[in-house]
Amino acid sequence: MGIKKYCCQIFCITVIVLFVFASARVSATEQYSEQTGKGCIFCHQESTGGALKIGGIAYINNGYHYPIPERILKKAAFLQTPLHKTLRFIIGYLHLLAAVIFFGAIFYIHIFVRPIRLIGGIPKHERILGVSCMLTLAVTGVYLTWARVSRWGQFFDNTFGLMLFIKILFFLLMVALGVFAITFIHRRMQQDVERQKKPREGDAVTMASLAFFDGTKRKRGYVVYAKKIYDVTASPKWKGGRHFGRHSAGMDLTKSLKGAPHGPEVFEKVRYVGEIAKAGDTAHGLTRAQKTFIRMAYANLVIIFLILCCISIWRWGFPIRLIPETRADAISGATCVACHKEITPGIYHDWQGSVHAKVDVTCYKCHQTNREDNLFSKAHLENDPHPIAMVVTPKTCSGCHPREAAQYARSKHAHTYEIMWKVDYWLNDGMNNAIERTSGCYACHGTVVKLIDGKPVAGSWPNVGVGRKNPDDSLGSCSSCHTRHKFSVAEARKPEACDQCHLGPDHPQIEIYNESKHGTIYHAEGQGWNWNPDDGAWQAGRDYRAPTCATCHMSAAAYVPVTHDVTERLAWELQAPLTVRPKEFAPFPANTDWRVERDKMKQVCLQCHAQQWTDAHFANLDAAIANYNATYYKPTKALMDSLYNAGLLSKRSYFDEALEWEFYELWHHEGRRARMGAAMMAPDYAWWHGFYELKHRVVRINQQAEELQKNQKPSLYKKFPGRFEQ
């Protein structure tokens, strides 16, 4: 077989395969255009997305508008019944099969047969095949269009509808041309051939009269090869003037035989008639009907390519938007991006590199509000007429991340502002002033954000504290860990996301982590880890070699699901003065069972460690905690209580006496370092910064207490700097 013919066959098969894949049923490509006021679960199988439910299908059929008419909802539900889903599968299969056969036949005629060889009339079998395919496509197409389109406007408000409408128009044009060709044009071409003068015996056969000898209606069948005429009438392989459905009598086979598996020797088996006369030529002897047929054949081929183009635009998109954007949020979002690209390029480039940008979550998607909302910023109206929220809260994020927002809302992180006020002497006794609170405590724990007349109250904003109390009554800030405007998952998984708050003499978790074996491995190899795998499942061994803060406290492990509630997996409250179980922590009693949470944490460890190693570690931690409670905290607390009861220490306010400072730092500094060092395997912090310092502290407290008991005279500070003033 010739290389040219082989390439043509490969091309034909490739086109058909591409068509099959291109015409597969896919989801709509338009973005949801209106805010429904419903959660993701209204349209999708899961609260975080997933396959569409009846409501989602109806939402699409309604042009991405809400509310949805009952008629469209009923139709969507009706079409999701097992009967109709089965029927739609069968009809869709027949539709696709008919399209492949019909289009394939047209490709075959143009590539292998050539339309000019059918100018004597379209063979009966080809006519039957064409009519059958067109009828099948029409009937099945009507049903599939009815099932997919619920209103006339659906053809024009999304890419799928527009491409479907254009495809239907092309199909109708192709059907019209096909019907015209197999009826009127077919009869005219037959008549044109019949009108040719029948050659008398002995007359020379020319290319113009060759078509008469087509082997039909008891006429002789002649073919020409290398200007020689052969009579194939008696050959059993040329019944009715057709050779295996591929060649017809009355044709010049010189070019066709070049790619055939045999040579001219086959003509030795048929009768030689003579030389073709040099008079006339088919190219110059075509009738009007024959010329019209050839033009229509090529027109149908062009229409097929245009139909495939429509399917490709629907399936894979188009560089130019086909439907004008009318959504208010999309128009506003584009305006925001264009403006902030110029005035705040840092914000723009952060957002541009984020997942949000890739899924069309623009500024307005998160900042949109109304003028009555207590988050509304009046200042922004000077630049843009659309009302925007100055503060983006977890309630906003919950629109797309409801599970994460719900977990965060019940976590200790979200309640740190409340916890701080319940336990902190600095705040309750007014021992630090406003700026010290704003720049220190509130930066991590959060503020109560207040807006007056659309403008923030000084000291309450800006703030991204994890326990921030927002004007919409939500708690916290997602950007504490996923910093704006990139909101990176990879960033939140790294220990640096936590070290902005968890550091220093009172809670040096990052210093402890850096000293531990885990931290050592992270700093040595972490730059090569996969922080954001494609499947979203961050797995030990595959993506990282040693855990980070997020690994132990939040990420999924074995049978433990991912969580944004950092209260989970804790068996002790290590930051409390006296180490207690989370449920016994008075400022924020956790609704957890420490045994269950301990088992969760062990599952994290077991990803890399043996059961014996894991059990031994937690046994060591429990022993260190027991040592702190019994040896250092409880005896010293009892001593302090006795001094208060004896009137040797003042209860007026905290930090106005030296012993109160000493006792505070015993549990708030060295006590925490000892316990946390043991928990996170940092021996320097467990001993030298922990228990070693505790020994010094307890000795000093005992000495000062003895002197106080001996002198029987309280010693209050006469001056105390930086007190809070209203």
XYZ file of C-alpha atoms in Angstrom:
726
model
C 0.000 0.000 0.000
C 1.376 3.426 -0.953
C 2.597 5.758 1.766
C 0.162 8.469 0.656
C -2.851 6.237 1.039
C -1.593 4.939 4.376
C -1.253 8.502 5.704
C -4.766 9.326 4.540
C -6.178 6.356 6.443
C -4.308 7.339 9.614
C -5.651 10.886 9.283
C -9.204 9.625 8.850
C -9.012 7.364 11.905
C -7.470 10.156 13.998
C -10.239 12.585 13.069
C -12.916 10.052 14.002
C -11.249 9.261 17.350
C -10.918 12.963 18.149
C -14.566 13.454 17.354
C -15.581 10.663 19.713
C -13.641 12.220 22.576
C -14.636 15.768 21.719
C -18.330 14.957 21.781
C -18.265 13.331 25.204
C -20.714 14.813 27.714
C -18.992 17.342 29.983
C -19.910 19.901 32.576
C -20.797 23.435 31.511
C -17.851 25.752 31.190
C -19.558 28.980 32.351
C -18.896 30.240 35.863
C -21.851 30.444 38.193
C -23.137 33.938 37.672
C -25.424 34.713 40.565
C -25.224 34.387 44.311
C -27.883 31.875 45.337
C -27.678 32.357 49.055
C -27.261 28.573 49.300
C -24.275 26.494 50.307
C -22.365 24.290 47.868
C -24.412 21.320 49.056
C -27.485 22.826 47.322
C -26.029 22.049 43.883
C -23.325 19.485 44.640
C -23.170 16.075 46.283
C -20.718 17.309 48.933
C -20.569 20.473 51.015
C -17.238 21.207 49.354
C -18.359 20.480 45.784
C -18.334 17.254 43.791
C -20.880 15.883 41.317
C -24.003 17.898 40.585
C -27.328 17.091 42.181
C -30.755 17.853 40.728
C -30.589 21.394 42.086
C -27.265 22.011 40.343
C -28.529 20.664 37.022
C -31.626 22.851 37.288
C -29.423 25.834 38.190
C -27.444 25.370 34.965
C -30.612 24.876 32.905
C -31.946 28.121 34.347
C -28.961 30.010 33.000
C -27.062 30.115 36.315
C -29.821 32.233 37.865
C -31.600 31.814 41.168
C -34.409 31.291 42.125
C -35.161 28.353 39.838
C -38.673 27.971 38.345
C -40.554 24.923 39.562
C -40.997 23.762 35.952
C -37.233 23.460 35.472
C -36.764 21.781 38.855
C -39.430 19.179 38.045
C -37.910 18.481 34.649
C -34.428 18.081 36.172
C -35.803 15.639 38.752
C -37.762 13.764 36.075
C -34.660 13.323 33.919
C -32.675 11.908 36.852
C -34.970 8.904 37.283
C -33.364 5.520 36.460
C -35.641 5.108 33.424
C -34.656 8.388 31.819
C -30.984 8.032 32.705
C -31.002 4.637 30.966
C -32.956 6.042 28.031
C -30.594 8.995 27.739
C -27.610 6.660 27.719
C -29.074 4.514 24.921
C -30.198 7.480 22.834
C -26.903 9.266 23.387
C -25.020 6.165 22.302
C -27.105 5.864 19.121
C -26.614 9.570 18.422
C -22.854 9.280 18.748
C -22.738 6.049 16.703
C -24.789 7.561 13.870
C -22.565 10.659 13.855
C -19.385 8.584 13.647
C -20.789 6.433 10.807
C -22.229 9.397 8.886
C -19.187 11.615 9.240
C -16.875 8.681 8.641
C -18.664 7.812 5.399
C -18.307 11.388 4.169
C -14.611 11.421 5.062
C -14.183 8.081 3.277
C -15.813 9.359 0.086
C -13.614 12.460 0.005
C -10.333 10.768 0.922
C -10.557 7.376 -0.837
C -13.342 7.465 -3.441
C -13.431 11.132 -4.498
C -16.817 12.801 -5.219
C -16.065 13.104 -8.942
C -16.340 9.333 -9.260
C -19.984 9.410 -8.180
C -21.202 11.770 -10.891
C -23.130 8.954 -12.519
C -25.415 8.826 -9.458
C -25.129 7.991 -5.769
C -25.141 4.209 -5.173
C -28.258 2.818 -3.496
C -26.505 1.522 -0.366
C -24.824 4.879 0.231
C -28.189 6.628 -0.109
C -29.790 4.268 2.417
C -26.897 4.716 4.843
C -27.031 8.505 4.577
C -30.787 8.724 5.087
C -30.663 6.303 8.040
C -27.908 8.265 9.766
C -29.603 11.625 9.210
C -32.922 10.318 10.579
C -31.190 8.774 13.599
C -29.260 11.967 14.306
C -32.391 14.082 13.954
C -34.616 11.947 16.206
C -32.008 11.338 18.906
C -30.817 14.940 18.688
C -34.316 16.273 19.357
C -34.576 14.196 22.538
C -31.071 15.056 23.762
C -31.634 18.765 23.112
C -34.942 18.664 24.978
C -33.238 16.908 27.898
C -30.417 19.460 28.043
C -32.218 22.720 27.179
C -35.152 23.920 29.266
C -35.723 27.370 27.774
C -34.980 29.266 24.581
C -32.592 31.672 26.288
C -30.354 28.774 27.307
C -29.022 28.727 23.737
C -27.557 32.200 24.176
C -26.409 32.704 27.794
C -23.630 30.124 27.981
C -20.983 28.659 25.707
C -22.538 25.199 25.557
C -25.943 26.561 24.515
C -24.477 28.835 21.851
C -22.319 26.080 20.368
C -25.269 23.660 20.433
C -27.452 26.191 18.608
C -24.820 26.788 15.909
C -24.219 23.034 15.609
C -27.943 22.430 15.079
C -28.018 25.073 12.332
C -25.057 23.435 10.605
C -26.702 20.021 10.901
C -29.957 21.299 9.395
C -28.014 22.819 6.506
C -26.151 19.545 5.987
C -29.422 17.585 6.026
C -30.949 19.976 3.499
C -27.961 19.542 1.192
C -28.024 15.774 1.680
C -31.723 15.421 0.930
C -31.376 17.641 -2.131
C -28.400 15.569 -3.318
C -29.975 12.103 -2.966
C -33.254 13.155 -4.587
C -33.166 15.859 -7.230
C -29.418 15.937 -7.965
C -29.173 12.125 -8.000
C -31.975 11.834 -10.578
C -30.512 14.599 -12.735
C -27.078 12.957 -12.779
C -28.626 9.637 -13.822
C -30.585 11.369 -16.559
C -27.460 13.140 -17.776
C -25.679 9.819 -18.149
C -28.653 8.219 -19.876
C -28.911 11.120 -22.315
C -25.420 10.487 -23.559
C -25.571 8.835 -26.949
C -25.171 5.110 -26.685
C -22.021 4.194 -28.628
C -22.524 1.856 -31.598
C -20.523 -1.300 -31.847
C -17.146 -0.424 -33.213
C -17.347 3.249 -32.136
C -14.375 4.547 -30.165
C -14.889 4.896 -26.401
C -13.854 8.292 -25.045
C -13.474 9.528 -21.503
C -16.741 11.395 -21.996
C -18.652 8.236 -22.968
C -16.859 5.919 -20.537
C -19.331 6.719 -17.740
C -22.092 5.118 -19.845
C -20.459 1.709 -19.452
C -21.109 1.465 -15.689
C -22.327 -2.162 -15.628
C -25.838 -1.276 -14.421
C -29.172 -2.003 -16.086
C -27.637 -4.708 -18.306
C -25.097 -2.307 -19.731
C -21.543 -3.428 -20.183
C -19.001 -2.532 -17.540
C -15.799 -0.899 -18.806
C -12.826 0.329 -16.819
C -9.718 2.124 -18.037
C -6.157 1.500 -16.936
C -3.174 3.234 -18.565
C -5.457 4.413 -21.430
C -6.513 0.811 -22.111
C -10.126 -0.308 -21.888
C -11.088 -3.572 -20.168
C -14.500 -5.268 -20.059
C -15.304 -6.429 -16.484
C -18.948 -7.313 -17.172
C -18.421 -11.061 -16.810
C -16.109 -10.848 -13.778
C -17.697 -12.193 -10.554
C -15.770 -9.500 -8.645
C -17.580 -6.714 -10.529
C -21.219 -7.571 -9.880
C -23.552 -4.735 -10.828
C -20.580 -2.666 -11.914
C -19.172 -2.420 -8.345
C -15.892 -3.860 -7.099
C -16.101 -4.631 -3.340
C -18.055 -1.410 -2.829
C -14.932 0.597 -3.527
C -14.678 1.062 -7.314
C -17.337 1.466 -9.992
C -17.317 0.564 -13.670
C -17.218 3.485 -16.087
C -14.162 4.937 -14.366
C -10.441 5.421 -14.983
C -8.618 3.258 -12.394
C -5.076 4.279 -13.305
C -4.464 6.306 -10.128
C -6.448 3.992 -7.859
C -4.389 0.938 -8.834
C -1.163 2.569 -7.650
C -2.122 2.048 -4.025
C -3.786 -1.338 -4.496
C -2.331 -4.577 -3.068
C -2.126 -6.005 -6.606
C -0.846 -4.790 -9.964
C -2.098 -4.543 -13.554
C -1.833 -8.321 -13.887
C -5.432 -8.560 -12.691
C -6.566 -7.227 -16.074
C -5.264 -10.405 -17.715
C -8.374 -12.120 -16.304
C -10.822 -9.841 -18.154
C -11.404 -9.001 -21.829
C -9.296 -6.283 -23.404
C -11.424 -3.914 -25.503
C -8.931 -1.423 -26.914
C -7.364 2.001 -26.450
C -9.333 4.933 -25.047
C -9.958 7.521 -27.723
C -8.305 10.937 -27.368
C -11.455 12.970 -27.459
C -13.093 14.802 -24.574
C -12.183 14.727 -20.946
C -14.277 14.230 -17.840
C -13.058 17.469 -16.262
C -14.444 19.429 -19.206
C -17.546 17.345 -19.800
C -19.355 17.703 -16.433
C -23.000 18.667 -16.531
C -24.533 21.314 -14.280
C -26.019 18.634 -11.974
C -22.671 16.867 -11.673
C -20.862 20.115 -10.852
C -23.539 20.960 -8.259
C -23.142 17.525 -6.657
C -19.368 17.947 -6.313
C -19.767 21.413 -4.766
C -22.388 20.116 -2.314
C -20.164 17.187 -1.351
C -17.313 19.524 -0.448
C -19.731 21.885 1.308
C -20.844 19.005 3.563
C -17.212 18.255 4.367
C -16.681 21.887 5.411
C -19.854 21.768 7.536
C -18.559 18.662 9.322
C -15.334 20.470 10.198
C -17.360 23.439 11.475
C -19.497 21.129 13.651
C -16.335 19.589 15.095
C -15.057 23.128 15.692
C -18.216 23.936 17.708
C -17.728 20.822 19.820
C -14.064 21.696 20.385
C -14.916 25.248 21.498
C -17.481 23.866 23.948
C -15.158 21.150 25.210
C -11.819 22.964 25.334
C -12.710 26.644 25.247
C -11.896 29.519 22.919
C -9.373 32.364 23.301
C -12.083 35.010 22.818
C -15.155 35.169 25.059
C -18.198 34.215 22.978
C -20.872 35.335 25.442
C -20.641 38.956 26.655
C -20.088 39.073 30.427
C -23.175 40.424 32.212
C -22.646 39.271 35.789
C -22.272 42.163 38.207
C -19.749 40.320 40.342
C -17.600 39.369 37.357
C -17.611 42.902 35.942
C -16.812 44.350 39.355
C -14.118 41.737 39.897
C -12.424 42.666 36.627
C -12.557 46.336 37.617
C -10.986 45.576 41.008
C -8.155 43.595 39.448
C -7.396 46.266 36.843
C -7.297 49.021 39.475
C -5.312 47.191 42.152
C -2.810 46.006 39.574
C -1.742 49.644 39.344
C -2.193 51.018 42.876
C -1.271 47.925 44.936
C 0.902 45.746 42.668
C 2.041 43.623 45.612
C -1.527 42.573 46.361
C -2.221 41.963 42.682
C 0.840 39.762 42.109
C 0.114 37.764 45.270
C -3.414 37.119 44.051
C -2.299 36.434 40.484
C -0.129 33.559 41.699
C -2.865 32.076 43.876
C -5.337 29.269 43.297
C -8.069 31.879 43.716
C -6.959 33.606 40.518
C -6.964 30.319 38.635
C -10.591 29.586 39.592
C -11.824 33.150 38.986
C -12.183 34.138 42.637
C -11.579 37.846 42.164
C -11.451 40.642 44.750
C -15.195 41.191 44.600
C -16.012 37.538 45.284
C -14.594 37.890 48.805
C -15.098 41.602 49.472
C -18.628 42.072 48.124
C -21.266 43.264 50.576
C -24.163 45.724 50.723
C -24.493 49.193 52.189
C -26.495 47.917 55.150
C -23.855 45.394 56.186
C -21.759 46.307 59.225
C -18.602 45.362 57.279
C -19.318 47.991 54.612
C -16.455 50.409 53.897
C -17.541 53.929 52.997
C -14.010 55.017 52.163
C -13.909 52.713 49.143
C -16.883 54.478 47.539
C -14.538 57.303 46.646
C -12.870 54.946 44.153
C -15.635 52.583 43.070
C -19.449 52.587 43.337
C -19.700 48.939 44.344
C -20.009 48.383 48.122
C -17.178 46.291 49.501
C -16.396 44.819 52.913
C -13.314 46.197 54.603
C -12.879 43.008 56.654
C -13.046 39.541 55.086
C -14.106 37.104 57.783
C -14.307 33.321 58.141
C -18.031 33.661 57.435
C -17.112 34.871 53.946
C -14.649 32.019 53.479
C -17.293 29.512 54.584
C -19.150 30.121 51.327
C -16.595 27.922 49.562
C -14.934 26.253 52.567
C -17.803 25.418 54.958
C -16.153 22.402 56.590
C -12.905 24.224 57.300
C -14.751 27.276 58.636
C -16.911 25.158 60.949
C -13.874 23.323 62.328
C -12.007 26.571 62.869
C -14.990 28.194 64.607
C -14.993 25.559 67.361
C -11.223 25.503 67.787
C -9.153 27.046 70.546
C -7.549 29.285 67.942
C -10.862 31.017 67.230
C -11.449 31.637 70.960
C -8.000 32.905 71.951
C -9.236 36.469 72.469
C -11.806 35.206 74.964
C -9.281 32.877 76.630
C -6.723 35.670 76.927
C -9.127 37.912 78.837
C -10.072 35.089 81.181
C -6.532 34.287 82.269
C -4.337 37.317 81.622
C -3.483 39.537 84.597
C -1.908 42.112 82.325
C -5.270 42.896 80.747
C -7.615 42.378 83.666
C -5.494 44.365 86.129
C -4.592 47.059 83.598
C -0.872 46.473 83.892
C -0.111 47.258 80.213
C -1.323 50.194 78.161
C -3.285 50.392 74.901
C -0.394 50.425 72.455
C 1.335 47.561 74.276
C -1.839 45.522 73.938
C -2.394 46.430 70.275
C 1.183 45.780 69.172
C 1.642 42.765 71.440
C -1.238 40.688 72.805
C -3.848 41.585 70.194
C -1.560 40.976 67.221
C -1.755 37.224 67.801
C -4.872 36.769 69.914
C -7.008 39.239 67.962
C -9.032 42.349 68.638
C -12.684 43.272 68.682
C -12.935 44.923 65.274
C -15.194 47.960 65.421
C -16.466 50.135 62.589
C -18.106 53.493 63.078
C -19.776 55.022 60.045
C -17.932 52.573 57.790
C -14.514 53.392 59.223
C -12.410 51.262 61.618
C -11.828 52.339 65.189
C -8.148 52.924 65.938
C -6.534 49.996 67.713
C -9.078 47.458 66.476
C -7.840 47.358 62.870
C -5.715 46.271 61.054
C -5.536 42.889 62.741
C -5.235 39.241 61.682
C -5.259 37.621 65.126
C -6.520 34.056 65.186
C -9.209 34.919 67.752
C -10.311 38.225 66.252
C -13.955 39.127 66.942
C -15.428 40.357 63.678
C -18.350 42.743 63.139
C -20.419 39.913 61.611
C -20.032 37.921 64.876
C -17.642 35.397 63.360
C -14.360 34.619 65.096
C -10.823 34.626 63.803
C -9.020 35.281 60.559
C -8.109 32.664 57.959
C -5.283 34.916 56.762
C -3.475 34.380 60.065
C -2.087 31.182 58.567
C -2.966 31.545 54.853
C -1.595 35.058 54.436
C -3.340 37.360 52.010
C -3.591 37.610 49.104
C -2.013 34.331 48.104
C -3.836 32.149 50.644
C -1.386 29.334 50.092
C -1.900 25.812 51.409
C 1.834 25.200 51.071
C 2.604 28.224 53.253
C 0.253 27.071 56.018
C 1.881 23.634 56.042
C 5.312 25.065 56.802
C 6.374 25.779 60.414
C 7.070 29.419 59.542
C 3.298 29.955 59.348
C 3.095 29.226 63.086
C 6.263 30.942 64.256
C 4.766 34.428 64.003
C 2.933 33.716 67.288
C 4.368 30.509 68.727
C 7.786 31.786 69.727
C 9.585 33.622 72.503
C 10.281 32.876 76.178
C 6.700 31.963 77.089
C 5.709 29.634 74.210
C 8.822 28.867 72.137
C 7.297 26.137 69.980
C 9.228 27.198 66.883
C 12.547 27.279 68.733
C 11.750 23.872 70.211
C 10.817 22.508 66.776
C 13.993 23.861 65.203
C 16.071 22.106 67.868
C 14.247 18.793 67.496
C 15.199 16.046 65.064
C 12.077 16.867 63.060
C 13.162 20.484 62.671
C 16.688 19.472 61.764
C 15.431 17.314 58.895
C 13.041 20.043 57.756
C 15.774 22.669 57.568
C 18.121 20.266 55.796
C 15.679 18.881 53.215
C 12.408 20.829 53.351
C 13.100 22.915 50.267
C 12.757 19.755 48.169
C 9.483 18.507 49.658
C 6.188 18.540 47.801
C 4.106 21.034 49.759
C 1.092 21.011 47.478
C 0.611 17.641 45.723
C -1.831 17.411 42.834
C -4.142 14.992 44.643
C -4.323 17.292 47.682
C -3.373 14.433 50.017
C -0.191 15.497 51.812
C 1.368 12.162 52.745
C 4.319 11.229 54.936
C 7.085 9.497 53.035
C 5.780 10.516 49.642
C 5.651 14.304 50.057
C 7.730 14.966 53.180
C 10.162 13.150 55.446
C 9.557 14.818 58.816
C 6.455 16.439 60.311
C 5.791 20.137 60.677
C 3.333 21.815 63.064
C 0.499 21.256 60.577
C 1.365 17.571 60.158
C 0.789 16.716 63.804
C -2.045 19.092 64.631
C -4.056 19.391 61.407
C -3.126 17.234 58.410
C -4.672 13.868 57.591
C -2.809 10.751 58.686
C -3.816 7.109 58.377
C -7.356 6.966 59.804
C -7.265 10.527 61.126
C -8.994 13.097 58.884
C -7.684 16.581 58.233
C -8.953 19.248 60.631
C -8.777 22.989 61.217
C -9.658 22.469 64.884
C -6.315 22.529 66.693
C -8.095 21.581 69.929
C -8.123 18.049 68.587
C -5.260 15.560 69.104
C -4.351 17.157 72.469
C -4.224 15.076 75.646
C -2.853 17.907 77.840
C -3.124 21.694 78.121
C 0.586 22.441 78.328
C 0.262 26.220 78.453
C -1.948 26.211 81.573
C -0.372 27.002 84.975
C -1.262 23.506 86.199
C -1.209 20.924 83.415
C -4.753 19.561 82.996
C -6.766 17.636 80.461
C -8.337 19.805 77.706
C -11.834 19.195 79.082
C -10.665 20.512 82.492
C -9.188 23.738 81.115
C -11.585 26.262 82.716
C -11.154 29.187 80.263
C -12.079 26.933 77.327
C -13.219 23.406 78.249
C -12.767 21.245 75.166
C -15.557 18.947 74.077
C -13.115 16.101 73.525
C -11.973 12.871 75.151
C -8.236 13.065 75.758
C -7.857 9.310 75.209
C -9.384 9.547 71.740
C -7.257 12.576 70.911
C -4.096 10.890 72.197
C -4.822 7.965 69.891
C -5.206 10.376 66.959
C -1.828 11.909 67.700
C -0.272 8.469 67.939
C -1.633 7.644 64.490
C 0.316 10.626 63.183
C 3.502 9.326 64.817
C 2.950 5.795 63.545
C 3.356 6.984 59.962
C 7.110 7.039 60.602
C 7.688 5.385 64.005
C 7.087 1.981 65.546
C 4.390 1.421 68.155
C 6.938 0.830 70.924
C 8.799 4.049 70.110
C 5.547 6.033 70.009
C 4.247 4.632 73.298
C 7.587 5.300 74.991
C 7.590 8.931 73.844
C 4.157 9.675 75.291
C 5.000 7.821 78.502
C 8.046 10.081 78.824
C 5.888 13.161 78.199
C 3.371 12.117 80.851
C 6.201 11.584 83.345
C 7.663 15.033 82.610
C 4.244 16.615 83.150
C 3.759 14.761 86.410
C 7.197 15.960 87.538
C 6.343 19.589 86.754
C 2.939 19.461 88.434
C 4.062 17.682 91.601
C 7.589 18.997 92.100
C 7.418 22.595 90.946
C 3.936 23.990 90.425
C 1.737 22.578 93.195
C 4.159 23.208 96.124
C 4.885 26.741 94.898
C 1.193 27.487 94.317
C 0.427 26.298 97.845
C 3.163 28.570 99.188
C 1.781 31.577 97.282
C -1.753 30.887 98.535
C -0.505 30.787 102.136
C 1.174 34.172 101.686
C -2.033 35.697 100.269
C -4.085 34.223 103.107
C -1.637 35.624 105.663
C -1.909 39.075 104.118
C 1.758 39.084 103.170
C 0.877 39.412 99.472
C -1.601 41.962 98.159
C -4.630 40.876 96.117
C -5.160 44.398 94.821
C -3.502 43.722 91.453
C -0.997 41.334 89.979
C 2.628 42.204 89.168
C 2.890 44.871 91.853
C 5.090 42.581 94.009
C 8.293 40.730 93.176
C 6.986 37.289 94.189
C 4.063 37.604 91.774
C 6.496 38.141 88.909
C 8.528 35.138 90.027
C 5.543 32.822 90.280
C 4.075 34.045 86.967
C 7.282 33.316 85.104
C 7.608 29.922 86.831
C 4.615 28.503 84.973
C 4.372 31.007 82.113
C 8.026 30.734 81.045
C 10.163 27.888 82.434
C 7.207 25.624 83.181
C 5.918 25.826 79.627
C 9.374 25.369 78.131
C 9.978 22.219 80.172
C 6.643 20.672 79.211
C 6.708 21.699 75.566
C 10.336 20.664 75.199
C 9.435 17.179 76.417
C 6.383 17.052 74.127
C 8.333 18.020 70.999
C 11.592 16.201 71.757
C 13.874 19.197 72.371
C 16.171 18.181 75.256
C 17.813 21.609 75.592
C 14.435 23.224 76.197
C 13.173 20.414 78.407
C 16.234 20.671 80.670
C 18.382 23.818 80.394
C 15.586 26.231 79.446
C 13.023 24.250 81.409
C 13.588 22.184 84.525
C 17.012 23.737 85.146
C 15.489 27.240 85.194
C 12.553 25.957 87.266
C 14.957 24.889 89.991
C 16.470 28.382 90.094
C 13.022 29.949 90.128
C 11.645 27.777 92.927
C 14.738 28.365 95.077
C 14.393 32.146 94.657
C 10.679 32.046 95.444
C 11.289 30.021 98.602
C 14.023 32.419 99.748
C 11.853 35.502 99.130
C 8.917 33.848 100.859
C 11.047 33.088 103.917
C 12.189 36.710 104.093
C 8.618 37.936 103.714
C 7.401 35.614 106.479
C 10.288 36.718 108.661
C 9.743 40.454 108.139
C 5.939 40.209 108.071
C 5.846 43.250 105.808
C 4.484 43.287 102.197
C 6.652 45.099 99.669
C 4.602 46.708 96.878
C 6.043 48.611 93.956
C 5.326 52.296 94.468
C 5.631 53.083 90.772
C 4.574 50.862 87.894
C 5.110 52.059 84.304
C 2.693 51.803 81.382
C -0.595 51.131 83.115
C -3.760 51.075 81.037
C -5.779 54.272 80.943
C -9.284 54.499 79.549
